[in-house]
């Protein structure tokens, strides 16, 4: 099924609008979180972990994060390494599958996530409200 030329142009324009909102929103999140030592991608990983493992001491396979963040597997591994150096997450090898890696939030990571969550959500509220105007 071919897309008509006019329809294709509208789809392309809509797609570019979505990309522009995403880029502006990520930049704003970076600015809001920078004073706390985090970027938008750092926060995204902490946020997913906080939702995935609400009980302190539980863990999540790194592989389960790959499809949920907009990073390659190697970039995600590097990001998790940085978060680990900062004491925000801990990694461990999966005993059942030595190729698997577990990641969990530390108390420091949970506390920082809770502290900056309102900042990130505030940016989302502002930026996404602007995009629908």
PDB file of C-alpha atoms in Angstrom:
ATOM      1  CA  UNK A   1       0.000   0.000   0.000  1.00  0.00           C
ATOM      2  CA  UNK A   2       1.624   3.220  -1.160  1.00  0.00           C
ATOM      3  CA  UNK A   3       1.344   6.464   0.782  1.00  0.00           C
ATOM      4  CA  UNK A   4       0.033   9.382  -1.271  1.00  0.00           C
ATOM      5  CA  UNK A   5       2.483  12.249  -1.709  1.00  0.00           C
ATOM      6  CA  UNK A   6       0.428  14.662   0.423  1.00  0.00           C
ATOM      7  CA  UNK A   7      -0.030  12.047   3.135  1.00  0.00           C
ATOM      8  CA  UNK A   8       3.679  11.245   3.075  1.00  0.00           C
ATOM      9  CA  UNK A   9       4.598  14.899   3.529  1.00  0.00           C
ATOM     10  CA  UNK A  10       2.213  15.206   6.509  1.00  0.00           C
ATOM     11  CA  UNK A  11       3.629  12.030   8.062  1.00  0.00           C
ATOM     12  CA  UNK A  12       7.169  13.310   7.601  1.00  0.00           C
ATOM     13  CA  UNK A  13       6.262  16.675   9.137  1.00  0.00           C
ATOM     14  CA  UNK A  14       4.588  14.972  12.106  1.00  0.00           C
ATOM     15  CA  UNK A  15       7.629  12.680  12.571  1.00  0.00           C
ATOM     16  CA  UNK A  16      10.003  15.659  12.550  1.00  0.00           C
ATOM     17  CA  UNK A  17       7.798  17.430  15.114  1.00  0.00           C
ATOM     18  CA  UNK A  18       7.997  14.383  17.398  1.00  0.00           C
ATOM     19  CA  UNK A  19      11.793  14.263  17.050  1.00  0.00           C
ATOM     20  CA  UNK A  20      12.062  17.989  17.800  1.00  0.00           C
ATOM     21  CA  UNK A  21       9.953  17.662  20.968  1.00  0.00           C
ATOM     22  CA  UNK A  22      12.068  14.689  22.061  1.00  0.00           C
ATOM     23  CA  UNK A  23      15.339  16.562  21.486  1.00  0.00           C
ATOM     24  CA  UNK A  24      14.159  19.706  23.308  1.00  0.00           C
ATOM     25  CA  UNK A  25      12.781  17.648  26.199  1.00  0.00           C
ATOM     26  CA  UNK A  26      15.988  15.627  26.612  1.00  0.00           C
ATOM     27  CA  UNK A  27      18.024  18.868  26.660  1.00  0.00           C
ATOM     28  CA  UNK A  28      15.738  20.373  29.301  1.00  0.00           C
ATOM     29  CA  UNK A  29      15.952  17.234  31.446  1.00  0.00           C
ATOM     30  CA  UNK A  30      19.745  17.325  31.122  1.00  0.00           C
ATOM     31  CA  UNK A  31      19.767  20.974  32.282  1.00  0.00           C
ATOM     32  CA  UNK A  32      17.460  20.291  35.239  1.00  0.00           C
ATOM     33  CA  UNK A  33      19.393  17.244  36.444  1.00  0.00           C
ATOM     34  CA  UNK A  34      22.952  18.458  35.766  1.00  0.00           C
ATOM     35  CA  UNK A  35      23.327  20.103  39.216  1.00  0.00           C
ATOM     36  CA  UNK A  36      22.605  16.665  40.708  1.00  0.00           C
ATOM     37  CA  UNK A  37      25.275  14.952  38.610  1.00  0.00           C
ATOM     38  CA  UNK A  38      22.810  13.209  36.291  1.00  0.00           C
ATOM     39  CA  UNK A  39      21.834  13.389  32.664  1.00  0.00           C
ATOM     40  CA  UNK A  40      18.562  12.370  31.055  1.00  0.00           C
ATOM     41  CA  UNK A  41      19.826   8.869  30.180  1.00  0.00           C
ATOM     42  CA  UNK A  42      21.211   8.352  33.689  1.00  0.00           C
ATOM     43  CA  UNK A  43      17.852   9.287  35.149  1.00  0.00           C
ATOM     44  CA  UNK A  44      15.998   7.047  32.705  1.00  0.00           C
ATOM     45  CA  UNK A  45      17.956   4.002  33.903  1.00  0.00           C
ATOM     46  CA  UNK A  46      17.440   4.907  37.581  1.00  0.00           C
ATOM     47  CA  UNK A  47      13.732   5.501  36.923  1.00  0.00           C
ATOM     48  CA  UNK A  48      13.255   2.150  35.177  1.00  0.00           C
ATOM     49  CA  UNK A  49      15.151   0.355  37.948  1.00  0.00           C
ATOM     50  CA  UNK A  50      13.077   2.077  40.635  1.00  0.00           C
ATOM     51  CA  UNK A  51       9.896   0.905  38.877  1.00  0.00           C
ATOM     52  CA  UNK A  52      11.193  -2.598  38.068  1.00  0.00           C
ATOM     53  CA  UNK A  53      12.637  -3.316  41.507  1.00  0.00           C
ATOM     54  CA  UNK A  54      10.607  -1.393  44.079  1.00  0.00           C
ATOM     55  CA  UNK A  55      11.923  -3.544  46.940  1.00  0.00           C
ATOM     56  CA  UNK A  56      15.404  -2.620  48.108  1.00  0.00           C
ATOM     57  CA  UNK A  57      17.805  -5.510  47.600  1.00  0.00           C
ATOM     58  CA  UNK A  58      16.029  -6.909  44.532  1.00  0.00           C
ATOM     59  CA  UNK A  59      17.708  -6.775  41.144  1.00  0.00           C
ATOM     60  CA  UNK A  60      17.000  -6.723  37.414  1.00  0.00           C
ATOM     61  CA  UNK A  61      18.880  -8.253  34.501  1.00  0.00           C
ATOM     62  CA  UNK A  62      20.703  -5.654  32.430  1.00  0.00           C
ATOM     63  CA  UNK A  63      19.337  -7.388  29.316  1.00  0.00           C
ATOM     64  CA  UNK A  64      15.806  -6.423  30.448  1.00  0.00           C
ATOM     65  CA  UNK A  65      16.790  -2.748  30.285  1.00  0.00           C
ATOM     66  CA  UNK A  66      18.192  -2.852  26.746  1.00  0.00           C
ATOM     67  CA  UNK A  67      14.866  -2.529  24.930  1.00  0.00           C
ATOM     68  CA  UNK A  68      13.555   0.095  27.340  1.00  0.00           C
ATOM     69  CA  UNK A  69      16.219   2.778  26.978  1.00  0.00           C
ATOM     70  CA  UNK A  70      17.306   4.567  23.842  1.00  0.00           C
ATOM     71  CA  UNK A  71      20.887   3.332  24.067  1.00  0.00           C
ATOM     72  CA  UNK A  72      22.829   0.524  22.481  1.00  0.00           C
ATOM     73  CA  UNK A  73      23.755  -2.380  24.730  1.00  0.00           C
ATOM     74  CA  UNK A  74      27.370  -1.211  24.927  1.00  0.00           C
ATOM     75  CA  UNK A  75      26.358   2.394  25.727  1.00  0.00           C
ATOM     76  CA  UNK A  76      23.992   1.089  28.423  1.00  0.00           C
ATOM     77  CA  UNK A  77      26.807  -1.003  29.918  1.00  0.00           C
ATOM     78  CA  UNK A  78      29.074   2.061  30.041  1.00  0.00           C
ATOM     79  CA  UNK A  79      26.302   4.148  31.624  1.00  0.00           C
ATOM     80  CA  UNK A  80      25.674   1.464  34.273  1.00  0.00           C
ATOM     81  CA  UNK A  81      29.428   1.390  34.908  1.00  0.00           C
ATOM     82  CA  UNK A  82      29.413   5.152  35.572  1.00  0.00           C
ATOM     83  CA  UNK A  83      26.383   4.836  37.863  1.00  0.00           C
ATOM     84  CA  UNK A  84      28.159   2.029  39.701  1.00  0.00           C
ATOM     85  CA  UNK A  85      31.309   4.163  40.192  1.00  0.00           C
ATOM     86  CA  UNK A  86      29.092   6.881  41.667  1.00  0.00           C
ATOM     87  CA  UNK A  87      27.586   4.343  44.076  1.00  0.00           C
ATOM     88  CA  UNK A  88      24.064   4.599  42.603  1.00  0.00           C
ATOM     89  CA  UNK A  89      23.783   1.002  41.374  1.00  0.00           C
ATOM     90  CA  UNK A  90      25.492  -2.332  42.001  1.00  0.00           C
ATOM     91  CA  UNK A  91      26.207  -5.013  39.418  1.00  0.00           C
ATOM     92  CA  UNK A  92      26.624  -8.726  39.973  1.00  0.00           C
ATOM     93  CA  UNK A  93      26.981 -11.792  37.768  1.00  0.00           C
ATOM     94  CA  UNK A  94      23.941 -14.035  37.393  1.00  0.00           C
ATOM     95  CA  UNK A  95      24.748 -17.347  39.117  1.00  0.00           C
ATOM     96  CA  UNK A  96      22.416 -19.335  36.814  1.00  0.00           C
ATOM     97  CA  UNK A  97      23.829 -17.843  33.609  1.00  0.00           C
ATOM     98  CA  UNK A  98      27.366 -16.498  33.936  1.00  0.00           C
ATOM     99  CA  UNK A  99      26.809 -14.333  30.835  1.00  0.00           C
ATOM    100  CA  UNK A 100      23.957 -12.487  32.548  1.00  0.00           C
ATOM    101  CA  UNK A 101      24.481  -9.426  34.711  1.00  0.00           C
ATOM    102  CA  UNK A 102      22.177  -8.228  37.479  1.00  0.00           C
ATOM    103  CA  UNK A 103      21.860  -4.582  38.426  1.00  0.00           C
ATOM    104  CA  UNK A 104      20.222  -3.110  41.514  1.00  0.00           C
ATOM    105  CA  UNK A 105      19.743   0.346  42.975  1.00  0.00           C
ATOM    106  CA  UNK A 106      21.727   1.228  46.063  1.00  0.00           C
ATOM    107  CA  UNK A 107      20.208   3.260  48.883  1.00  0.00           C
ATOM    108  CA  UNK A 108      22.103   6.275  47.501  1.00  0.00           C
ATOM    109  CA  UNK A 109      20.611   5.613  44.039  1.00  0.00           C
ATOM    110  CA  UNK A 110      17.071   5.323  45.435  1.00  0.00           C
ATOM    111  CA  UNK A 111      17.489   8.529  47.435  1.00  0.00           C
ATOM    112  CA  UNK A 112      18.858  10.481  44.454  1.00  0.00           C
ATOM    113  CA  UNK A 113      16.089   9.139  42.208  1.00  0.00           C
ATOM    114  CA  UNK A 114      13.441  10.270  44.718  1.00  0.00           C
ATOM    115  CA  UNK A 115      15.099  13.691  45.006  1.00  0.00           C
ATOM    116  CA  UNK A 116      15.213  14.415  41.262  1.00  0.00           C
ATOM    117  CA  UNK A 117      11.999  12.664  40.206  1.00  0.00           C
ATOM    118  CA  UNK A 118       9.887  15.827  40.677  1.00  0.00           C
ATOM    119  CA  UNK A 119      12.370  17.814  38.564  1.00  0.00           C
ATOM    120  CA  UNK A 120      12.196  15.354  35.672  1.00  0.00           C
ATOM    121  CA  UNK A 121       8.409  15.062  35.860  1.00  0.00           C
ATOM    122  CA  UNK A 122       8.133  18.873  35.961  1.00  0.00           C
ATOM    123  CA  UNK A 123      10.154  19.149  32.755  1.00  0.00           C
ATOM    124  CA  UNK A 124       8.001  16.489  31.120  1.00  0.00           C
ATOM    125  CA  UNK A 125       4.841  18.315  32.138  1.00  0.00           C
ATOM    126  CA  UNK A 126       6.088  21.647  30.769  1.00  0.00           C
ATOM    127  CA  UNK A 127       7.558  20.322  27.544  1.00  0.00           C
ATOM    128  CA  UNK A 128       4.746  17.956  26.648  1.00  0.00           C
ATOM    129  CA  UNK A 129       2.098  20.587  27.433  1.00  0.00           C
ATOM    130  CA  UNK A 130       3.926  22.968  25.061  1.00  0.00           C
ATOM    131  CA  UNK A 131       3.980  20.332  22.324  1.00  0.00           C
ATOM    132  CA  UNK A 132       0.206  19.983  22.357  1.00  0.00           C
ATOM    133  CA  UNK A 133      -0.470  23.734  22.159  1.00  0.00           C
TER     134      UNK A 133
END
